């Protein structure tokens, strides 16, 4: 990533905004999931996959949407904010997805483990699965298109010449853009015969 000039300062501002939004989101998630609740009774922990989802579906469409939608949306912003904080444009889409989903799954697992010590909160394996799926869906919906748009904008601001447009395929493959345009072929030296 370019560190100098207007492109570098824009990248730094973009990453700083990502860090601020990520911290704000994590504070909100902590408040929603780790605060003690005053309840008359607490259900047992759900350690059987899909049992909580089946129960929510049996209770009707409103409860199903609340349970499944809430699980998908709780950590979904991480699917966009984590790549935003990294600030890399030239990265494999599959590697980015794998890193982001793994980080989201670990954060969800950490929340579920911390909930074991919070009064009124219950561990639910379905929440872990839904949170991770939400991170993956948000990442797939936003990040590839956003990175492609930022790469096109970067190519336009760097001159927009034909040499840079011709190198756009390098950016898609993950190559790092260099300063300046194309430099041409490497010069060769003709062979010189050695006299006897």
mmCIF file of C-alpha atoms in Angstrom:
data_model
loop_
_atom_site.group_PDB
_atom_site.id
_atom_site.type_symbol
_atom_site.label_atom_id
_atom_site.label_comp_id
_atom_site.label_asym_id
_atom_site.label_seq_id
_atom_site.Cartn_x
_atom_site.Cartn_y
_atom_site.Cartn_z
ATOM 1 C CA UNK A 1 0.000 0.000 0.000
ATOM 2 C CA UNK A 2 1.216 3.481 -0.770
ATOM 3 C CA UNK A 3 2.404 5.378 2.293
ATOM 4 C CA UNK A 4 3.219 8.775 0.796
ATOM 5 C CA UNK A 5 1.158 11.526 -0.738
ATOM 6 C CA UNK A 6 -2.602 11.811 -0.762
ATOM 7 C CA UNK A 7 -3.081 8.067 -1.347
ATOM 8 C CA UNK A 8 -1.093 7.222 1.780
ATOM 9 C CA UNK A 9 -2.939 9.663 3.990
ATOM 10 C CA UNK A 10 -6.269 8.433 2.631
ATOM 11 C CA UNK A 11 -5.267 4.846 3.430
ATOM 12 C CA UNK A 12 -4.281 5.837 6.958
ATOM 13 C CA UNK A 13 -7.593 7.657 7.472
ATOM 14 C CA UNK A 14 -9.468 4.638 6.088
ATOM 15 C CA UNK A 15 -7.712 2.257 8.486
ATOM 16 C CA UNK A 16 -8.156 4.640 11.427
ATOM 17 C CA UNK A 17 -11.882 4.856 10.705
ATOM 18 C CA UNK A 18 -11.961 1.062 10.608
ATOM 19 C CA UNK A 19 -10.265 0.820 14.009
ATOM 20 C CA UNK A 20 -12.694 3.317 15.564
ATOM 21 C CA UNK A 21 -15.742 1.550 14.115
ATOM 22 C CA UNK A 22 -14.392 -1.854 15.167
ATOM 23 C CA UNK A 23 -13.856 -0.709 18.760
ATOM 24 C CA UNK A 24 -17.335 0.860 18.873
ATOM 25 C CA UNK A 25 -18.890 -2.340 17.539
ATOM 26 C CA UNK A 26 -17.008 -4.526 20.023
ATOM 27 C CA UNK A 27 -18.166 -2.299 22.896
ATOM 28 C CA UNK A 28 -21.765 -2.626 21.734
ATOM 29 C CA UNK A 29 -21.439 -6.410 21.396
ATOM 30 C CA UNK A 30 -19.889 -6.633 24.871
ATOM 31 C CA UNK A 31 -22.744 -4.630 26.346
ATOM 32 C CA UNK A 32 -25.371 -6.764 24.601
ATOM 33 C CA UNK A 33 -23.870 -10.159 25.398
ATOM 34 C CA UNK A 34 -21.923 -9.819 28.641
ATOM 35 C CA UNK A 35 -24.183 -7.738 30.882
ATOM 36 C CA UNK A 36 -25.961 -9.579 33.704
ATOM 37 C CA UNK A 37 -29.681 -10.084 33.176
ATOM 38 C CA UNK A 38 -32.342 -10.167 35.884
ATOM 39 C CA UNK A 39 -34.420 -13.188 34.962
ATOM 40 C CA UNK A 40 -36.689 -15.459 36.985
ATOM 41 C CA UNK A 41 -35.159 -18.623 35.535
ATOM 42 C CA UNK A 42 -32.380 -19.573 33.143
ATOM 43 C CA UNK A 43 -32.538 -22.293 30.519
ATOM 44 C CA UNK A 44 -29.821 -24.908 30.288
ATOM 45 C CA UNK A 45 -26.852 -24.348 28.009
ATOM 46 C CA UNK A 46 -27.444 -25.449 24.418
ATOM 47 C CA UNK A 47 -24.542 -27.630 23.307
ATOM 48 C CA UNK A 48 -26.468 -29.521 20.607
ATOM 49 C CA UNK A 49 -26.084 -27.933 17.143
ATOM 50 C CA UNK A 50 -29.312 -26.643 15.567
ATOM 51 C CA UNK A 51 -31.429 -27.421 18.653
ATOM 52 C CA UNK A 52 -31.952 -23.730 19.461
ATOM 53 C CA UNK A 53 -32.755 -22.937 15.835
ATOM 54 C CA UNK A 54 -35.321 -25.754 15.708
ATOM 55 C CA UNK A 55 -36.910 -24.495 18.927
ATOM 56 C CA UNK A 56 -37.096 -20.946 17.543
ATOM 57 C CA UNK A 57 -38.712 -22.252 14.338
ATOM 58 C CA UNK A 58 -41.295 -24.172 16.366
ATOM 59 C CA UNK A 59 -42.212 -21.012 18.319
ATOM 60 C CA UNK A 60 -43.289 -19.236 15.124
ATOM 61 C CA UNK A 61 -41.919 -16.960 12.438
ATOM 62 C CA UNK A 62 -41.457 -13.922 14.685
ATOM 63 C CA UNK A 63 -39.335 -15.805 17.204
ATOM 64 C CA UNK A 64 -37.423 -17.535 14.386
ATOM 65 C CA UNK A 65 -36.578 -14.223 12.719
ATOM 66 C CA UNK A 66 -35.581 -12.703 16.064
ATOM 67 C CA UNK A 67 -33.347 -15.631 17.044
ATOM 68 C CA UNK A 68 -31.784 -16.411 13.661
ATOM 69 C CA UNK A 69 -31.591 -12.793 12.482
ATOM 70 C CA UNK A 70 -30.128 -11.645 15.790
ATOM 71 C CA UNK A 71 -27.504 -14.371 15.652
ATOM 72 C CA UNK A 72 -26.552 -13.510 12.072
ATOM 73 C CA UNK A 73 -26.440 -9.751 12.652
ATOM 74 C CA UNK A 74 -24.621 -9.617 15.995
ATOM 75 C CA UNK A 75 -21.076 -10.030 14.648
ATOM 76 C CA UNK A 76 -21.789 -9.456 10.928
ATOM 77 C CA UNK A 77 -20.062 -6.019 10.878
ATOM 78 C CA UNK A 78 -16.795 -7.796 11.691
ATOM 79 C CA UNK A 79 -16.919 -9.283 8.190
ATOM 80 C CA UNK A 80 -16.354 -5.778 6.833
ATOM 81 C CA UNK A 81 -14.492 -4.052 9.675
ATOM 82 C CA UNK A 82 -11.676 -6.587 10.075
ATOM 83 C CA UNK A 83 -10.558 -6.321 6.413
ATOM 84 C CA UNK A 84 -11.016 -2.550 6.641
ATOM 85 C CA UNK A 85 -8.605 -2.402 9.571
ATOM 86 C CA UNK A 86 -6.021 -4.471 7.681
ATOM 87 C CA UNK A 87 -6.165 -1.968 4.811
ATOM 88 C CA UNK A 88 -4.882 -4.368 2.143
ATOM 89 C CA UNK A 89 -6.271 -4.104 -1.373
ATOM 90 C CA UNK A 90 -4.137 -6.718 -3.097
ATOM 91 C CA UNK A 91 -5.047 -9.902 -1.247
ATOM 92 C CA UNK A 92 -6.525 -13.241 -2.230
ATOM 93 C CA UNK A 93 -10.306 -13.145 -1.739
ATOM 94 C CA UNK A 94 -10.316 -16.676 -0.300
ATOM 95 C CA UNK A 95 -7.491 -15.952 2.143
ATOM 96 C CA UNK A 96 -9.248 -12.780 3.265
ATOM 97 C CA UNK A 97 -12.510 -14.678 3.755
ATOM 98 C CA UNK A 98 -10.785 -17.469 5.682
ATOM 99 C CA UNK A 99 -8.939 -15.036 7.999
ATOM 100 C CA UNK A 100 -12.042 -12.954 8.629
ATOM 101 C CA UNK A 101 -14.314 -15.935 9.298
ATOM 102 C CA UNK A 102 -11.709 -17.514 11.603
ATOM 103 C CA UNK A 103 -11.379 -14.256 13.565
ATOM 104 C CA UNK A 104 -15.172 -13.933 13.784
ATOM 105 C CA UNK A 105 -15.517 -17.539 14.984
ATOM 106 C CA UNK A 106 -12.862 -16.994 17.648
ATOM 107 C CA UNK A 107 -14.551 -13.802 18.858
ATOM 108 C CA UNK A 108 -17.901 -15.574 19.012
ATOM 109 C CA UNK A 109 -16.337 -18.481 20.903
ATOM 110 C CA UNK A 110 -14.754 -16.031 23.337
ATOM 111 C CA UNK A 111 -18.126 -14.375 23.940
ATOM 112 C CA UNK A 112 -19.806 -17.729 24.540
ATOM 113 C CA UNK A 113 -17.099 -18.775 26.994
ATOM 114 C CA UNK A 114 -17.283 -15.467 28.856
ATOM 115 C CA UNK A 115 -21.057 -15.841 29.138
ATOM 116 C CA UNK A 116 -20.569 -18.875 31.403
ATOM 117 C CA UNK A 117 -19.740 -16.496 34.241
ATOM 118 C CA UNK A 118 -22.446 -13.894 33.577
ATOM 119 C CA UNK A 119 -25.747 -14.212 35.484
ATOM 120 C CA UNK A 120 -28.707 -14.673 33.172
ATOM 121 C CA UNK A 121 -26.632 -15.422 30.071
ATOM 122 C CA UNK A 122 -26.539 -18.916 28.588
ATOM 123 C CA UNK A 123 -24.018 -20.605 26.308
ATOM 124 C CA UNK A 124 -25.537 -21.511 22.942
ATOM 125 C CA UNK A 125 -23.646 -23.360 20.217
ATOM 126 C CA UNK A 126 -26.195 -22.143 17.669
ATOM 127 C CA UNK A 127 -25.173 -18.560 18.446
ATOM 128 C CA UNK A 128 -21.589 -19.485 17.617
ATOM 129 C CA UNK A 129 -22.652 -20.934 14.262
ATOM 130 C CA UNK A 130 -24.993 -18.046 13.411
ATOM 131 C CA UNK A 131 -22.451 -15.394 14.406
ATOM 132 C CA UNK A 132 -19.783 -17.027 12.227
ATOM 133 C CA UNK A 133 -22.195 -17.361 9.296
ATOM 134 C CA UNK A 134 -23.122 -13.681 9.678
ATOM 135 C CA UNK A 135 -19.459 -12.655 9.487
ATOM 136 C CA UNK A 136 -18.982 -14.773 6.356
ATOM 137 C CA UNK A 137 -22.116 -13.424 4.638
ATOM 138 C CA UNK A 138 -21.240 -9.788 5.377
ATOM 139 C CA UNK A 139 -17.702 -10.319 4.116
ATOM 140 C CA UNK A 140 -18.893 -11.946 0.879
ATOM 141 C CA UNK A 141 -21.533 -9.274 0.293
ATOM 142 C CA UNK A 142 -19.322 -6.222 0.783
ATOM 143 C CA UNK A 143 -15.560 -6.787 0.799
ATOM 144 C CA UNK A 144 -14.784 -8.157 -2.714
ATOM 145 C CA UNK A 145 -16.840 -5.445 -4.427
ATOM 146 C CA UNK A 146 -15.448 -2.756 -2.118
ATOM 147 C CA UNK A 147 -11.850 -3.774 -2.763
ATOM 148 C CA UNK A 148 -12.447 -3.846 -6.536
ATOM 149 C CA UNK A 149 -13.915 -0.348 -6.384
ATOM 150 C CA UNK A 150 -10.998 0.968 -4.323
ATOM 151 C CA UNK A 151 -8.493 -0.626 -6.740
ATOM 152 C CA UNK A 152 -10.218 1.070 -9.709
ATOM 153 C CA UNK A 153 -10.156 4.394 -7.871
ATOM 154 C CA UNK A 154 -6.464 3.898 -7.075
ATOM 155 C CA UNK A 155 -5.690 3.197 -10.731
ATOM 156 C CA UNK A 156 -7.564 6.351 -11.800
ATOM 157 C CA UNK A 157 -5.816 8.589 -9.276
ATOM 158 C CA UNK A 158 -2.384 7.254 -10.192
ATOM 159 C CA UNK A 159 -2.606 8.640 -13.689
ATOM 160 C CA UNK A 160 -5.174 6.549 -15.483
ATOM 161 C CA UNK A 161 -2.762 6.037 -18.396
ATOM 162 C CA UNK A 162 -2.854 3.039 -20.667
ATOM 163 C CA UNK A 163 0.168 1.517 -18.938
ATOM 164 C CA UNK A 164 -1.685 1.472 -15.624
ATOM 165 C CA UNK A 165 -4.903 0.222 -17.181
ATOM 166 C CA UNK A 166 -2.951 -2.614 -18.748
ATOM 167 C CA UNK A 167 -1.612 -3.521 -15.315
ATOM 168 C CA UNK A 168 -5.063 -3.696 -13.721
ATOM 169 C CA UNK A 169 -4.976 -7.482 -14.071
ATOM 170 C CA UNK A 170 -1.873 -7.511 -11.823
ATOM 171 C CA UNK A 171 -3.835 -5.763 -9.091
ATOM 172 C CA UNK A 172 -6.618 -8.345 -9.374
ATOM 173 C CA UNK A 173 -4.119 -11.191 -9.086
ATOM 174 C CA UNK A 174 -2.642 -9.685 -5.924
ATOM 175 C CA UNK A 175 0.450 -7.941 -7.221
ATOM 176 C CA UNK A 176 1.489 -4.776 -5.428
ATOM 177 C CA UNK A 177 1.261 -1.582 -7.455
ATOM 178 C CA UNK A 178 4.593 0.116 -7.886
ATOM 179 C CA UNK A 179 5.175 3.823 -8.180
ATOM 180 C CA UNK A 180 5.297 5.034 -11.788
ATOM 181 C CA UNK A 181 4.208 3.363 -15.005
ATOM 182 C CA UNK A 182 5.535 0.374 -16.936
ATOM 183 C CA UNK A 183 9.281 0.403 -17.504
ATOM 184 C CA UNK A 184 9.537 -1.777 -20.603
ATOM 185 C CA UNK A 185 11.541 -4.899 -21.348
ATOM 186 C CA UNK A 186 14.833 -5.739 -19.700
ATOM 187 C CA UNK A 187 17.753 -4.840 -22.003
ATOM 188 C CA UNK A 188 19.881 -7.719 -23.273
ATOM 189 C CA UNK A 189 23.533 -7.760 -24.287
ATOM 190 C CA UNK A 190 24.377 -9.514 -27.568
ATOM 191 C CA UNK A 191 26.851 -12.357 -27.354
ATOM 192 C CA UNK A 192 30.355 -11.498 -28.376
ATOM 193 C CA UNK A 193 32.580 -14.197 -29.815
ATOM 194 C CA UNK A 194 35.974 -14.773 -28.258
ATOM 195 C CA UNK A 195 39.004 -14.570 -30.594
ATOM 196 C CA UNK A 196 41.413 -17.553 -30.728
#
